[in-house]
PDB file of C-alpha atoms in Angstrom:
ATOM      1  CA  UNK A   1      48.516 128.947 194.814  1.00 62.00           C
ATOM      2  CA  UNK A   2      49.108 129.846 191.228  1.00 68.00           C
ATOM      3  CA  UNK A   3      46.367 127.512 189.997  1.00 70.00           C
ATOM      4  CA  UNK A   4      44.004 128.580 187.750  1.00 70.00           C
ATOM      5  CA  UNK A   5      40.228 127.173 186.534  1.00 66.00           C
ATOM      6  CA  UNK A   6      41.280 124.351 184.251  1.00 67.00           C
ATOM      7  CA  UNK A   7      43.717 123.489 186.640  1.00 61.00           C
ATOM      8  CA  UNK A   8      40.966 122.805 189.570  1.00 60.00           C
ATOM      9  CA  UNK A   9      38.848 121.117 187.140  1.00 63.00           C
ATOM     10  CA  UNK A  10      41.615 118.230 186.136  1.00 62.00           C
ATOM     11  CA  UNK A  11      41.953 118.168 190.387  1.00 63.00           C
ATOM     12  CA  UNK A  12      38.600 117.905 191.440  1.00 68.00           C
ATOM     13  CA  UNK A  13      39.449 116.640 194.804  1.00 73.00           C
ATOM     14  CA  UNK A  14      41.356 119.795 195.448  1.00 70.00           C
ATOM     15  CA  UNK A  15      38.981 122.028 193.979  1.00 72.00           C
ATOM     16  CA  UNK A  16      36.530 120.114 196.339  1.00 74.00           C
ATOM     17  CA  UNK A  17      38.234 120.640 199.170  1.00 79.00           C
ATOM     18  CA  UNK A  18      38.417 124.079 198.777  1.00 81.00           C
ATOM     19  CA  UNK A  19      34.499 124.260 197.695  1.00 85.00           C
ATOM     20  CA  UNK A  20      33.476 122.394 201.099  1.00 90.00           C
ATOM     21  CA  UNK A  21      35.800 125.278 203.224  1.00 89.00           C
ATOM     22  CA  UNK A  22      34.250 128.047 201.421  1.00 91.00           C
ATOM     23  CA  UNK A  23      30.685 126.543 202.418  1.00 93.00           C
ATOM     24  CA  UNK A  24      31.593 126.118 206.051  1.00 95.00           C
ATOM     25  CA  UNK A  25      32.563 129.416 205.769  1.00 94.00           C
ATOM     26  CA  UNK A  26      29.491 130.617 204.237  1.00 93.00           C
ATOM     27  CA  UNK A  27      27.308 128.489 206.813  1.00 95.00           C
ATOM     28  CA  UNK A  28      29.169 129.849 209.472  1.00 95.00           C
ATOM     29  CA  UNK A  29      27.978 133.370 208.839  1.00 94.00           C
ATOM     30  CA  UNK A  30      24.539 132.317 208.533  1.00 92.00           C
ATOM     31  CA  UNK A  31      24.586 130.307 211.616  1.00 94.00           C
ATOM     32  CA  UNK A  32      26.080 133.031 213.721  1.00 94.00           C
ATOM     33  CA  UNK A  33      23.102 135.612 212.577  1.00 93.00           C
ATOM     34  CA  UNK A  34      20.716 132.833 214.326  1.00 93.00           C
ATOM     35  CA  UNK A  35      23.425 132.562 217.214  1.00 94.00           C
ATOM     36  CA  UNK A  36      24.080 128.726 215.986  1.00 96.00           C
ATOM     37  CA  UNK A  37      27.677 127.540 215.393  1.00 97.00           C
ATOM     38  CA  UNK A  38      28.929 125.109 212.720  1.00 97.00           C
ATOM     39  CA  UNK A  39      30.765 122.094 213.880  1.00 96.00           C
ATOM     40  CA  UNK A  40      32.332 119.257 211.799  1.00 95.00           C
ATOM     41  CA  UNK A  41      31.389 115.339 212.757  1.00 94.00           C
ATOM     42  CA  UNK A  42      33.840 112.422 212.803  1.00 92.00           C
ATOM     43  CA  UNK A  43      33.092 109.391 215.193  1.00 90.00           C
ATOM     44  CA  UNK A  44      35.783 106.594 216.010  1.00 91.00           C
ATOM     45  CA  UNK A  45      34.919 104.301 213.378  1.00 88.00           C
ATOM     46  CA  UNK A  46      35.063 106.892 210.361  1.00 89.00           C
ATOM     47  CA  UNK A  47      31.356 108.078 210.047  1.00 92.00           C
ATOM     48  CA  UNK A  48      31.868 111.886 209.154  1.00 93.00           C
ATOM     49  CA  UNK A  49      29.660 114.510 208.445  1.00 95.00           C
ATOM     50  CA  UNK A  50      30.961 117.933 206.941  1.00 95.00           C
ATOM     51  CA  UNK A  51      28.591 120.740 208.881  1.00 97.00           C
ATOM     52  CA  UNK A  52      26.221 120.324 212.115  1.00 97.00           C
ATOM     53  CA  UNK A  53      24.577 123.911 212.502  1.00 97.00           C
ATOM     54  CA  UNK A  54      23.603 123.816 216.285  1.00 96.00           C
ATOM     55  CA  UNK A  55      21.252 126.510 217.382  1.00 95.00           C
ATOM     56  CA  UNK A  56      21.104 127.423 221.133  1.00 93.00           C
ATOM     57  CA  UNK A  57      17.717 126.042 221.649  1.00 93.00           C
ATOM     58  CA  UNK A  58      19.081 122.458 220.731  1.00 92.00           C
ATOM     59  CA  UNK A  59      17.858 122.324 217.514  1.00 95.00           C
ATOM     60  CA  UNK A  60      20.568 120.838 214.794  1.00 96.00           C
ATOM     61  CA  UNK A  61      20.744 120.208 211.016  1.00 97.00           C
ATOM     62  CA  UNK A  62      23.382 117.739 209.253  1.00 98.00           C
ATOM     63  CA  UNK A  63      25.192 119.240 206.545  1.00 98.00           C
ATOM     64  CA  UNK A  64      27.403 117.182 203.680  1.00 97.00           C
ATOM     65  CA  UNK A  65      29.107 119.187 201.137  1.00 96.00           C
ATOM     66  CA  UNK A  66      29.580 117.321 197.647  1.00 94.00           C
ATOM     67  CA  UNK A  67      30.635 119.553 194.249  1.00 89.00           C
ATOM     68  CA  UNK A  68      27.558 117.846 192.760  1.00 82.00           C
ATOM     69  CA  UNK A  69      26.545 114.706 190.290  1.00 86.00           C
ATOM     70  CA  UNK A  70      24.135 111.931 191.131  1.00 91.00           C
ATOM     71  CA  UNK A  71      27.073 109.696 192.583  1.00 93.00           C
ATOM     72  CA  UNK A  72      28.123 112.022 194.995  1.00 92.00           C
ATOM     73  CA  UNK A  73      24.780 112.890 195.516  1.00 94.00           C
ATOM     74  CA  UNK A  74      24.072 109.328 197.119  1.00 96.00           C
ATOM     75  CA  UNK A  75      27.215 109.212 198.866  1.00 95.00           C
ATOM     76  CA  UNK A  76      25.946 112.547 201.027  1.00 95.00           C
ATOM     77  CA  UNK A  77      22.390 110.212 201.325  1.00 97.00           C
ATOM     78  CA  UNK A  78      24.270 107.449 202.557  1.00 96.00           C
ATOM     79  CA  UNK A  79      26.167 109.532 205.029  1.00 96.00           C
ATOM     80  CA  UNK A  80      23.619 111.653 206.452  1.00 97.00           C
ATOM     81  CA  UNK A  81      20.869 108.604 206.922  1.00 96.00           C
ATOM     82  CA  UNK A  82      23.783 106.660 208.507  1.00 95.00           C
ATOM     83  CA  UNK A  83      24.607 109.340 210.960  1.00 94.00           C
ATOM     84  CA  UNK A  84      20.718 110.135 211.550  1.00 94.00           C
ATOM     85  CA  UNK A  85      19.988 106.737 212.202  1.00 93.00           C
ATOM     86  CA  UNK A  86      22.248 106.790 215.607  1.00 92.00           C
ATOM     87  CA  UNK A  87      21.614 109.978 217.520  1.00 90.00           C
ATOM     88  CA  UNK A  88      19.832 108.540 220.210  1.00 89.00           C
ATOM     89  CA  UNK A  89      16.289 110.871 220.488  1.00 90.00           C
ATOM     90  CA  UNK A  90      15.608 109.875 224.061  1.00 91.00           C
ATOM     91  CA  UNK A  91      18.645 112.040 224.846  1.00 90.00           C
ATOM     92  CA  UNK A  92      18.791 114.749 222.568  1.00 89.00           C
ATOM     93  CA  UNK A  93      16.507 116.414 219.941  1.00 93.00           C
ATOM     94  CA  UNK A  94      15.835 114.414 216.782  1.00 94.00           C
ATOM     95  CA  UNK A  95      18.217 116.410 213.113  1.00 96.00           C
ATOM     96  CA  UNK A  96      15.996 118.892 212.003  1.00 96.00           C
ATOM     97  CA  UNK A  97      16.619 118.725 208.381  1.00 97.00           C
ATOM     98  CA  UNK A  98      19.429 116.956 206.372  1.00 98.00           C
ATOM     99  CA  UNK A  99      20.780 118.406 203.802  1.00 97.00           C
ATOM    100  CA  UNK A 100      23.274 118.163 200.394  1.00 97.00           C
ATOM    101  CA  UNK A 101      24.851 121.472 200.007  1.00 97.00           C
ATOM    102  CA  UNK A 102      26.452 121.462 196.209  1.00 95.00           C
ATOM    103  CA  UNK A 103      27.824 123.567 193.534  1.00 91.00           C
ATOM    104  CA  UNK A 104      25.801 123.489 190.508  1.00 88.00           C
ATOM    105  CA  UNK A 105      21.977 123.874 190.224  1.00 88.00           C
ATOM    106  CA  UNK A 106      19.503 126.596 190.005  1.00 88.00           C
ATOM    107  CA  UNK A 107      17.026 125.337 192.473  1.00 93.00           C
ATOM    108  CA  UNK A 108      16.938 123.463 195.632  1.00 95.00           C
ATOM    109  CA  UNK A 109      14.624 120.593 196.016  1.00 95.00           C
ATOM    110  CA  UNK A 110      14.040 117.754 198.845  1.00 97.00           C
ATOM    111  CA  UNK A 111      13.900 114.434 197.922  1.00 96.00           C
ATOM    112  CA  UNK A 112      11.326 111.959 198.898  1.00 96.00           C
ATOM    113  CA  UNK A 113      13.401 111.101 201.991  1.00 96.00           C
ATOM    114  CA  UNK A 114      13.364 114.717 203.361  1.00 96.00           C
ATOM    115  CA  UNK A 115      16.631 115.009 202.752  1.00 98.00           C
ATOM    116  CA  UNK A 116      17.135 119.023 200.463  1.00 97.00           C
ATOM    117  CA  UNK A 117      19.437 119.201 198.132  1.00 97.00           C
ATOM    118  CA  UNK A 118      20.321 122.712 197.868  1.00 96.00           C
ATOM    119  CA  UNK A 119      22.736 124.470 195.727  1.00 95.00           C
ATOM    120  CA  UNK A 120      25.280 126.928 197.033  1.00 93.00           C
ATOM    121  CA  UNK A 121      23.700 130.041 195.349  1.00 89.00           C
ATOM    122  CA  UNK A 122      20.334 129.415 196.979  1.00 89.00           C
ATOM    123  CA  UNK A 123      21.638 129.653 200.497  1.00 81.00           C
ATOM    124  CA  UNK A 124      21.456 134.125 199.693  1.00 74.00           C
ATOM    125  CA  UNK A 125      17.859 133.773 199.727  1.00 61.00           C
TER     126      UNK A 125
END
């Protein structure tokens, strides 16, 4: 592309676009070692969510990828609580976790709301 680092950082929509398909890719591998796949989530009237892991047994997790920052932060919130809040638990399991998969940060934490905020280099361990 011929792009170097300051040139991502003064296009941080690019250089998150190209964070979020490295993660995928990243989740991906782990999700095949547990024989899971990795989907992406957009309904008809916009609601999107970046990663579903599905394992074979049913079980999911909801996945939004943000480069980091409180705002963005609450935007993933916002997302995954909106999309939790209509998967319809009579007919399929209820999201086993919810997570914010970011860029920066040495440790991963979950909020009071259950939702983890984890950052990139913790998914190796």
């Amino acid at each position: 592309m011929g792009i170097g680092p300051k040139d991502l950082m003064n296009d941080l929509s690019t250089f998150g676009l190209m964070f979020e398909t490295m993660c995928v890719r990243d989740l991906r591998v782990f999700a095949d070692a547990l024989d899971g796949n990795v989907y992406h989530y957009r309904d008809k009237n916009g609601l999107e969510c970046d990663a579903v892991v599905h394992l074979r047994n049913g079980s999911f997790g909801l996945i939004e990828i943000k480069l980091g920052g409180e705002k963005l932060i609450q935007d993933g919130v916002k997302t995954l609580t909106a999309l939790s809040n209509k998967i319809d638990t009579d007919k399929m399991k209820p999201v086993s976790f919810k997570m914010i998969l970011t860029a920066v940060g040495k440790y991963a934490y979950r909020r009071e709301d259950g939702i983890y905020v984890v950052p990139i280099g913790c998914l190796k361990e």
